[in-house]
Amino acid sequence: MIADNILDRAKQIERLNQPVVEWDILVIGGGATGLGIALDATARGYKTLLVEQSDFAKGTSSRSTKLVHGGVRYLAQGDIRLVREASIERGLLYRNAPHLIKDQTFIVPVYSLWARLKYTIGLKLYDRIAGKLRLGPSVFISKKETIEKLPGIKTNGLKGGVIYHDGQFDDSRLALNLAQSIWENGGVALNYVQVTSLLKNSMGMLCGATVLDVESKKTYTVKAKAIVNATGVFVDDILQMDKPGSAKTVCVSQGVHLVLDKSFYPSVDALMIPETSDGRVLFAVPWHDKVVVGTTDTPVEIASLEPKALEKEIDFILETAAAYFIKKPKRSDVLSVFAGLRPLAAPQKADQKTKEISRSHKIVVSASHLFTILGGKWTTYRKMGEDMVNRIEKELNWKHQLPATAYLHIHGYYKNENWQDPFYFYGSDATLLQQQINGTAGQWLSEELKIHPAQIVWAVEHEMARTLEDVLSRRTRALLLNARESLRIAPEVAVIMAKTLGKDDQWINDQLKKFNWLAEQYILK
Ligand SMILES: Cc1cc2nc3c(=O)[nH]c(=O)nc-3n(C[C@H](O)[C@H](O)[C@H](O)COP(=O)(O)OP(=O)(O)OC[C@H]3O[C@@H](n4cnc5c(N)ncnc54)[C@H](O)[C@@H]3O)c2cc1C
């Protein structure tokens, strides 16, 4: 059972039960955007509550390409302002969460002298835009060096490559660390709490929301001075609650990734293919001892928390990767497939393609003061938070409080990471976790994924994991790294969780049923 000194969701829920509390800011949505806003607000001293209907980062924020990047593609599109903003944020995040953000080298193979010139100059510009916050200099490398670094690459017409630096991270672990930072700075961030309606005062202005604790099915009335809609691809649902009939603001685009064994791409450098047959870029990024390959850009009509990769997206990634990898991957080699939905600001022109829509963020304020945020990137979550809280202060005539997140260390902050350590992503928490592991070392639940029973207990007691999926998808990344292996260890994980949470056999059976269904969606037949 859970001891007193550890993070207890029930105690946090109690804070909803105090009718006299009026929150300064209520944030709806516990993805990168909402967490960034709630941390900014908390750090400025505002009484802040964040509610997430599912788990933190259940939506798009656990399904990214895992890059903290300035965006070479946006540079090619001429969006210098976005590249500058993202490059600064990349540098700040690298300093504030050094346990999660790696300096990753990328290689762009070039097949013509024009491409060589374009990418050498372009990437030098990329370095310059980042200024002091750049991670490392870009350099041109010869054909021989390119082949040494990318042994599987097609050599016909190869002129060489350009190496550049960007950041690489673990998205759902960062989301969790942001939630922990919110708690540590005095705010409340709750998973499995859903906003079901918005409340207005006699003047027709928003003054709170009705929220449902999805676990207990209990409803609470929450009073708040400002309400933020940071629900990603679901922003229009909240806008409808504010004003039925509101125009559509978001346009949804799906991106798919395949995870493969690193033997297909055994390089320490990531690969960036700058122009695929559909005119996008494709990445192959080393991640937790595997390689993540993606992504696509497919318009989608209906938003879902569990989007499904299309066959044509899977085929496209496999075919494109085959031209660059040492072994040509087949469907049966895919360890996991995952899809995410980009919440893009709806285009002004009806015929604009989703890949052409700017990734910069946009804030919209309704007549009743619902603050909605659209678009953006994981990389710029901090700046999005700062912009939103500045806007709330301005619109509601609050005294300006200085933003405080640019140099705020994020929970787990730890320098000089040993990236070979299987527990590196726990940062400063790794020492405590390691103490719990001592004596039982070697008894992995999964030798391949380096998952230990102590991590399951840790996820429940310190990281607010409530379901089997929370542990296997977002506290550890088992589901995304090897879906079959996650299925194999699920029964043991469920038993450990049940013991720690004080749950019965019925709970174990329900969790296993749900997780088995989910994992099947990540496996290619
Ligand atoms: C394929 C792909 C690859 C990407 N790669 C990168 C990358 O490498 N680097 C990068 O910087 N960016 C990347 N991005 C962009 C980045 O991932 C997104 O911009 C970001 O995750 C969006 O976060 P969000 O918080 O706005 O949305 P989400 O993460 O979807 O969060 C919204 C949350 O709101 C919750 N919610 C909805 N309704 C309610 C309600 N009524 N009550 C309570 N909660 C509610 C949802 O459950 C959800 O968790 C990528 C995006 C995609 C799709």
XYZ file of C-alpha atoms and ligand atoms in Angstrom:
578
model
C 0.000 0.000 0.000
C 1.061 3.606 -0.572
C 2.946 5.155 2.340
C 2.339 8.685 3.629
C 5.461 10.417 2.409
C 4.920 9.747 -1.271
C 2.887 11.354 -3.995
C -0.709 10.519 -3.327
C -3.280 11.337 -6.007
C -6.132 11.161 -3.466
C -4.549 14.010 -1.501
C -4.249 16.122 -4.640
C -7.881 15.380 -5.510
C -8.837 16.650 -2.043
C -7.747 20.110 -3.213
C -10.700 20.070 -5.621
C -13.035 19.474 -2.711
C -12.401 22.821 -1.002
C -15.291 25.024 -2.172
C -13.660 28.265 -0.976
C -10.643 27.839 -3.225
C -10.639 30.046 -6.271
C -7.808 29.144 -8.576
C -6.075 31.917 -10.490
C -5.606 29.725 -13.534
C -7.255 26.447 -14.556
C -5.442 24.699 -17.395
C -7.333 22.046 -19.376
C -4.987 19.480 -20.970
C -1.887 17.718 -19.640
C 0.245 17.525 -22.788
C 3.367 19.586 -23.476
C 1.360 22.773 -23.992
C -0.800 22.608 -20.869
C 2.077 21.493 -18.648
C 4.244 24.346 -19.971
C 1.508 26.886 -19.209
C 0.795 25.469 -15.745
C 4.486 25.456 -14.821
C 4.935 29.043 -15.992
C 1.858 30.160 -14.033
C 2.900 28.259 -10.896
C 6.447 29.614 -11.078
C 5.069 33.185 -11.238
C 3.159 32.508 -8.031
C -0.342 31.991 -9.470
C -2.592 29.443 -7.799
C -2.712 26.937 -10.625
C -4.655 23.755 -11.323
C -4.096 21.542 -14.374
C -6.470 18.718 -15.257
C -5.822 15.988 -17.796
C -8.667 13.655 -18.792
C -6.334 10.693 -19.323
C -2.670 10.388 -18.344
C -0.072 13.152 -18.751
C 1.130 13.097 -22.388
C -1.399 10.438 -23.385
C -2.141 12.458 -26.544
C 0.301 13.835 -29.100
C 2.953 14.618 -26.505
C 4.119 10.995 -26.154
C 4.162 10.356 -29.909
C 6.689 12.863 -31.263
C 9.865 12.183 -33.265
C 11.708 12.826 -29.952
C 13.553 15.891 -31.257
C 14.209 19.143 -29.468
C 15.022 21.021 -32.601
C 15.252 24.380 -34.282
C 13.626 22.793 -37.324
C 15.788 22.481 -40.449
C 12.591 22.033 -42.464
C 11.199 25.368 -41.251
C 14.451 27.002 -42.313
C 13.954 25.584 -45.822
C 10.431 27.081 -45.738
C 11.939 30.474 -44.808
C 10.280 30.592 -41.353
C 13.331 32.182 -39.689
C 11.310 33.549 -36.754
C 10.150 30.043 -35.779
C 13.651 28.583 -36.216
C 15.120 31.337 -34.027
C 12.481 30.831 -31.334
C 12.853 27.031 -31.402
C 16.672 27.217 -31.374
C 16.636 29.403 -28.259
C 14.167 27.061 -26.570
C 16.286 24.038 -27.560
C 19.287 25.656 -25.854
C 17.324 26.544 -22.697
C 15.853 23.071 -22.383
C 19.274 21.518 -22.875
C 20.408 23.530 -19.844
C 17.280 23.038 -17.711
C 16.785 19.298 -18.247
C 20.270 17.928 -19.049
C 19.188 14.469 -17.837
C 16.724 14.149 -20.719
C 18.040 16.241 -23.609
C 20.976 14.842 -25.558
C 23.162 16.656 -28.046
C 22.505 14.492 -31.103
C 24.498 14.637 -34.330
C 22.518 14.269 -37.556
C 23.814 13.451 -41.035
C 22.205 14.774 -44.202
C 23.499 12.705 -47.156
C 23.880 14.799 -50.329
C 23.670 13.546 -53.909
C 24.496 16.639 -55.989
C 26.896 19.551 -55.783
C 23.892 21.868 -55.548
C 22.576 19.911 -52.537
C 26.035 20.006 -50.980
C 26.157 23.801 -51.315
C 22.549 24.266 -50.178
C 22.860 22.151 -47.023
C 26.342 23.357 -46.068
C 25.276 27.013 -46.256
C 21.801 26.325 -44.860
C 23.117 24.476 -41.821
C 25.766 27.132 -41.147
C 22.869 29.594 -41.087
C 21.043 27.197 -38.715
C 24.085 27.375 -36.370
C 24.220 31.168 -36.603
C 20.527 31.604 -35.823
C 20.999 29.696 -32.544
C 24.007 31.865 -31.626
C 25.489 30.972 -28.232
C 22.687 28.455 -27.663
C 23.735 26.216 -30.564
C 24.659 22.673 -29.544
C 27.628 22.193 -31.909
C 28.913 23.326 -35.309
C 27.775 21.830 -38.610
C 30.474 20.455 -40.962
C 30.665 18.940 -44.422
C 32.036 15.372 -44.565
C 33.434 13.475 -47.552
C 31.771 10.587 -49.385
C 34.142 8.137 -47.659
C 33.308 9.461 -44.173
C 29.592 9.444 -44.986
C 29.744 5.779 -46.008
C 31.735 4.933 -42.862
C 29.082 6.580 -40.703
C 26.093 5.294 -42.713
C 27.249 1.916 -44.037
C 23.851 0.993 -45.533
C 23.479 4.138 -47.597
C 23.053 4.005 -51.385
C 26.405 5.161 -52.775
C 25.428 5.805 -56.398
C 25.810 9.579 -56.970
C 26.667 10.241 -53.291
C 28.734 13.419 -52.927
C 29.182 13.378 -49.142
C 27.173 14.540 -46.156
C 26.601 17.431 -43.798
C 26.690 16.854 -40.042
C 24.684 19.131 -37.763
C 23.486 19.105 -34.145
C 20.016 19.108 -32.610
C 18.516 17.858 -29.359
C 17.013 14.420 -28.762
C 14.761 13.578 -25.802
C 12.147 11.362 -24.210
C 8.833 13.181 -24.596
C 6.561 11.511 -22.025
C 9.333 11.474 -19.403
C 9.749 15.225 -19.872
C 5.978 15.683 -19.550
C 6.051 13.771 -16.291
C 8.998 15.805 -14.991
C 7.059 18.986 -15.816
C 4.089 17.712 -13.782
C 6.482 16.958 -10.906
C 7.949 20.473 -11.205
C 4.418 21.914 -10.997
C 3.771 19.959 -7.772
C 7.128 21.040 -6.323
C 6.427 24.702 -7.075
C 3.052 24.597 -5.317
C 0.670 23.938 -8.202
C -1.644 20.984 -8.738
C -1.539 18.805 -11.850
C -3.953 15.879 -11.927
C -4.321 13.052 -14.380
C -7.643 11.289 -15.028
C -9.715 14.418 -14.362
C -11.869 15.620 -17.253
C -13.524 18.982 -17.832
C -17.158 18.225 -18.714
C -18.611 21.750 -18.842
C -17.632 25.379 -18.375
C -19.309 27.729 -15.888
C -20.182 31.390 -16.525
C -21.146 34.237 -14.164
C -24.128 36.553 -14.528
C -22.130 38.726 -16.956
C -21.566 35.725 -19.237
C -17.873 35.525 -18.395
C -16.163 32.215 -17.583
C -15.666 31.623 -13.876
C -14.997 27.890 -13.545
C -15.652 24.391 -14.761
C -17.264 21.129 -13.807
C -14.711 18.360 -13.678
C -15.087 14.605 -13.389
C -12.653 12.369 -11.533
C -12.614 9.582 -14.117
C -11.528 7.025 -11.478
C -14.078 7.673 -8.723
C -16.746 9.065 -11.127
C -17.158 11.960 -8.671
C -17.919 15.442 -10.050
C -16.422 18.669 -8.668
C -17.112 22.331 -9.290
C -13.897 24.278 -9.744
C -13.786 28.081 -9.546
C -11.104 29.868 -11.546
C -10.313 33.444 -12.615
C -8.793 32.378 -15.948
C -9.394 29.216 -17.983
C -6.941 27.902 -20.538
C -7.862 25.480 -23.299
C -4.656 23.544 -24.080
C -6.282 20.381 -25.358
C -4.337 19.983 -28.605
C -6.448 18.372 -31.321
C -9.484 18.597 -28.977
C -9.522 22.417 -28.590
C -12.701 22.716 -30.671
C -14.629 20.502 -28.196
C -13.841 22.954 -25.391
C -14.648 25.928 -27.633
C -18.052 24.321 -28.235
C -18.604 24.148 -24.466
C -17.849 27.883 -24.312
C -19.946 28.846 -27.319
C -21.915 26.187 -29.166
C -21.534 26.628 -32.913
C -18.003 28.115 -32.682
C -16.028 27.886 -35.932
C -13.454 25.105 -36.323
C -10.004 26.380 -35.348
C -7.822 23.310 -35.541
C -6.781 21.146 -38.440
C -5.448 17.667 -37.666
C -2.503 16.007 -39.367
C -1.271 12.502 -38.518
C 2.359 11.464 -38.267
C 3.484 7.834 -37.961
C 6.723 6.310 -36.621
C 8.132 2.802 -36.829
C 10.545 1.463 -34.220
C 13.214 -0.995 -35.349
C 16.098 -2.864 -33.826
C 19.280 -0.797 -34.067
C 20.922 -3.473 -36.232
C 18.983 -1.931 -39.149
C 20.647 1.407 -38.498
C 23.611 0.840 -36.144
C 24.917 4.434 -36.340
C 25.326 6.789 -33.376
C 24.439 9.668 -35.711
C 20.816 10.258 -36.591
C 19.857 10.393 -40.253
C 17.931 13.228 -41.856
C 16.585 12.611 -45.347
C 15.769 16.125 -46.493
C 13.465 15.391 -49.422
C 11.396 12.236 -49.537
C 9.152 11.278 -52.473
C 6.241 13.141 -50.790
C 8.357 16.269 -50.288
C 8.809 15.880 -46.507
C 11.802 15.096 -44.341
C 12.283 11.657 -42.798
C 14.336 10.982 -39.678
C 15.977 7.864 -38.291
C 16.855 8.620 -34.673
C 18.673 6.336 -32.204
C 16.428 6.116 -29.114
C 16.738 3.881 -26.013
C 18.916 1.403 -27.927
C 16.447 1.158 -30.843
C 15.873 3.368 -33.861
C 12.754 5.489 -34.439
C 11.928 6.177 -38.091
C 9.388 8.744 -39.279
C 7.308 10.603 -39.952
C 4.342 11.228 -42.267
C 1.895 14.108 -42.688
C -1.616 12.839 -43.422
C -4.744 15.010 -42.976
C -7.230 13.380 -40.589
C -10.939 14.206 -40.130
C -11.605 12.829 -36.639
C -9.290 13.331 -33.676
C -8.717 10.399 -31.332
C -6.485 9.736 -28.331
C -5.361 6.491 -29.953
C -4.886 7.227 -33.685
C -4.036 4.386 -36.029
C -1.278 4.295 -38.659
C -2.508 3.855 -42.231
C -1.060 1.066 -44.367
C 0.215 3.588 -46.920
C 2.098 5.482 -44.171
C 3.758 2.266 -42.980
C 4.723 1.270 -46.527
C 6.111 4.729 -47.256
C 8.395 4.682 -44.195
C 9.628 1.143 -44.873
C 10.351 1.917 -48.540
C 12.148 5.194 -47.808
C 14.242 3.670 -45.018
C 15.247 0.735 -47.231
C 17.363 3.030 -49.428
C 19.493 4.140 -46.463
C 19.669 1.262 -43.977
C 22.220 -1.528 -43.732
C 19.408 -4.104 -43.668
C 16.138 -3.499 -45.511
C 13.339 -3.566 -42.926
C 10.186 -5.609 -43.531
C 6.829 -5.365 -41.752
C 7.731 -8.320 -39.542
C 10.838 -6.426 -38.323
C 8.813 -3.551 -36.878
C 8.938 -3.660 -33.071
C 6.259 -1.035 -32.627
C 4.240 1.419 -34.708
C 2.783 4.573 -33.209
C 0.811 7.487 -34.592
C 0.347 11.046 -33.308
C -1.877 13.940 -34.297
C -0.560 17.469 -34.923
C -2.880 20.186 -33.652
C -2.300 22.755 -36.414
C -4.003 26.131 -36.568
C -6.637 25.756 -39.346
C -5.291 27.263 -42.596
C -6.633 30.491 -44.074
C -6.622 29.004 -47.589
C -8.817 25.924 -48.129
C -6.306 24.227 -50.474
C -3.236 24.644 -48.205
C -1.420 21.332 -47.524
C -0.894 20.369 -43.852
C 2.905 20.151 -44.321
C 2.843 23.835 -45.410
C 0.954 25.105 -42.343
C 3.239 26.984 -39.937
C 4.118 25.112 -36.728
C 4.204 28.350 -34.720
C 1.590 28.758 -31.983
C -1.399 31.025 -31.857
C -3.481 32.261 -28.884
C -7.178 32.992 -29.328
C -9.309 34.670 -26.623
C -13.097 34.285 -26.762
C -15.611 36.967 -25.755
C -16.164 35.142 -22.443
C -12.384 34.893 -21.858
C -11.584 31.319 -22.771
C -7.858 31.339 -23.565
C -7.209 28.794 -26.330
C -3.780 27.868 -27.670
C -3.260 26.246 -31.069
C -0.287 24.773 -32.915
C 3.268 24.843 -31.571
C 5.933 22.209 -31.002
C 7.222 20.231 -28.032
C 10.463 22.205 -28.345
C 8.702 25.540 -27.762
C 6.391 24.428 -24.916
C 8.111 26.783 -22.420
C 7.764 29.861 -24.622
C 4.144 28.930 -25.342
C 3.525 28.832 -21.582
C 5.183 32.208 -21.091
C 3.224 33.799 -23.958
C -0.064 32.439 -22.643
C 0.419 33.701 -19.075
C 1.548 37.118 -20.395
C -1.622 37.234 -22.487
C -3.862 36.318 -19.535
C -2.270 39.070 -17.435
C -2.823 41.568 -20.234
C -6.418 40.620 -21.072
C -7.531 40.431 -17.422
C -5.558 43.514 -16.343
C -3.508 41.595 -13.782
C -0.260 43.065 -12.470
C 2.569 41.609 -14.571
C 4.608 38.990 -12.692
C 8.032 38.249 -14.111
C 8.237 34.948 -16.014
C 10.481 32.504 -14.181
C 10.980 29.386 -16.290
C 13.861 30.359 -18.617
C 16.395 29.190 -16.027
C 14.205 26.929 -13.896
C 15.664 23.466 -13.425
C 13.125 20.806 -14.297
C 12.499 17.909 -11.892
C 15.235 15.300 -12.283
C 17.837 17.905 -13.289
C 21.200 16.148 -13.344
C 24.325 17.011 -15.308
C 26.950 14.784 -16.920
C 24.545 12.019 -17.798
C 25.895 8.604 -18.596
C 23.603 7.787 -21.527
C 24.601 4.095 -21.324
C 23.016 3.802 -17.867
C 19.574 2.185 -18.372
C 18.172 4.529 -15.709
C 19.673 7.757 -17.091
C 16.244 9.264 -17.770
C 15.432 9.357 -14.037
C 18.142 12.010 -13.631
C 18.603 12.938 -9.964
C 15.920 10.391 -8.986
C 18.112 7.533 -10.235
C 20.112 7.369 -6.979
C 17.001 6.751 -4.876
C 15.642 4.283 -7.380
C 18.992 2.507 -7.483
C 18.890 2.128 -3.674
C 15.574 0.312 -4.025
C 17.045 -1.892 -6.725
C 20.151 -2.815 -4.739
C 19.978 -6.357 -3.534
C 17.632 -7.367 -6.323
C 19.884 -6.307 -9.223
C 19.807 -8.602 -12.209
C 16.194 -9.615 -11.731
C 14.891 -7.755 -14.728
C 11.251 -8.007 -15.766
C 12.582 -7.397 -19.237
C 16.277 -7.974 -19.827
C 15.939 -6.557 -23.346
C 14.276 -3.303 -22.330
C 16.054 -3.092 -18.972
C 12.875 -2.839 -16.921
C 13.145 -3.735 -13.259
C 10.287 -4.439 -10.779
C 11.450 -1.475 -8.657
C 10.619 0.863 -11.555
C 6.995 -0.258 -11.467
C 6.662 0.507 -7.758
C 8.490 3.799 -8.341
C 6.099 4.784 -11.159
C 3.086 4.239 -8.898
C 4.519 5.855 -5.787
C 6.417 8.796 -7.269
C 5.056 9.350 -10.762
C 1.266 9.094 -10.389
C 0.962 6.056 -12.669
C -2.581 4.708 -12.353
C -2.921 2.106 -15.095
C -0.870 -0.613 -16.713
C -0.711 1.527 -19.838
C 0.685 4.505 -17.866
C 3.603 2.330 -16.739
C 4.245 0.435 -19.962
C 3.721 3.304 -22.390
C 4.789 6.523 -20.647
C 6.755 5.835 -17.384
C 8.798 3.172 -19.137
C 8.569 3.235 -22.944
C 8.093 -0.521 -23.368
C 5.000 -0.275 -25.597
C 6.757 2.032 -28.055
C 10.097 0.219 -27.972
C 8.831 -3.331 -28.395
C 5.080 -3.869 -28.225
C 5.345 -7.706 -28.067
C 7.795 -7.538 -25.189
C 5.492 -5.113 -23.351
C 2.677 -7.659 -23.733
C 4.917 -10.408 -22.380
C 5.734 -8.552 -19.155
C 2.258 -7.001 -18.692
C 0.899 -9.725 -16.318
C 3.846 -9.378 -13.919
C 3.689 -5.582 -14.049
C -0.054 -5.658 -13.317
C 0.491 -7.803 -10.217
C 3.181 -5.444 -8.859
C 0.970 -2.424 -9.541
C -2.053 -4.018 -7.877
C -0.011 -4.747 -4.765
C 1.321 -1.188 -4.623
C -2.041 0.453 -5.310
C -4.011 -1.947 -3.109
C -6.113 -3.304 -5.982
C -7.741 -6.739 -6.405
C -7.688 -9.509 -9.036
C -10.611 -7.950 -10.882
C -8.512 -4.809 -11.412
C -5.633 -6.912 -12.720
C -7.922 -8.675 -15.195
C -9.490 -5.412 -16.409
C -6.097 -3.774 -16.864
C -4.717 -6.743 -18.776
C -7.719 -6.842 -21.074
C -7.386 -3.139 -21.898
C -3.631 -3.309 -22.354
C -3.756 -6.412 -24.565
C -6.163 -4.638 -26.892
C -3.972 -1.523 -26.945
C -0.699 -3.335 -27.590
C -2.258 -5.138 -30.567
C -2.649 -1.692 -32.201
C 1.148 -1.180 -31.978
C 2.012 -4.541 -33.553
C 2.164 -5.023 -37.333
C 0.683 -8.295 -38.516
C 4.096 12.763 -35.504
C 4.539 13.963 -34.726
C 5.884 14.186 -34.501
C 6.299 15.308 -33.782
N 7.616 15.462 -33.499
C 8.027 16.531 -32.804
C 9.386 16.662 -32.451
O 10.214 15.792 -32.736
N 9.764 17.770 -31.779
C 8.868 18.752 -31.439
O 9.291 19.758 -30.878
N 7.543 18.630 -31.696
C 7.109 17.540 -32.364
N 5.777 17.378 -32.623
C 4.828 18.360 -32.119
C 4.479 18.125 -30.636
O 4.480 16.759 -30.327
C 3.109 18.738 -30.342
O 3.123 20.081 -30.748
C 2.762 18.679 -28.861
O 2.976 17.415 -28.311
C 1.305 19.075 -28.677
O 1.036 19.070 -27.302
P -0.369 19.516 -26.752
O -0.257 19.607 -25.282
O -0.827 20.745 -27.457
O -1.367 18.357 -27.185
P -1.573 16.919 -26.512
O -0.298 16.301 -26.136
O -2.459 16.135 -27.403
O -2.329 17.242 -25.148
C -3.685 17.641 -25.093
C -4.307 16.927 -23.918
O -5.596 17.492 -23.636
C -6.345 16.466 -23.017
N -7.765 16.817 -23.020
C -8.599 16.908 -24.084
N -9.848 17.209 -23.681
C -9.817 17.321 -22.321
C -10.789 17.595 -21.331
N -12.071 17.819 -21.648
N -10.418 17.629 -20.021
C -9.128 17.387 -19.674
N -8.148 17.102 -20.584
C -8.493 17.074 -21.896
C -6.019 15.254 -23.884
O -6.308 14.054 -23.202
C -4.546 15.444 -24.179
O -3.701 14.685 -23.326
C 5.334 16.245 -33.309
C 3.974 16.017 -33.533
C 3.573 14.873 -34.214
C 2.123 14.600 -34.413
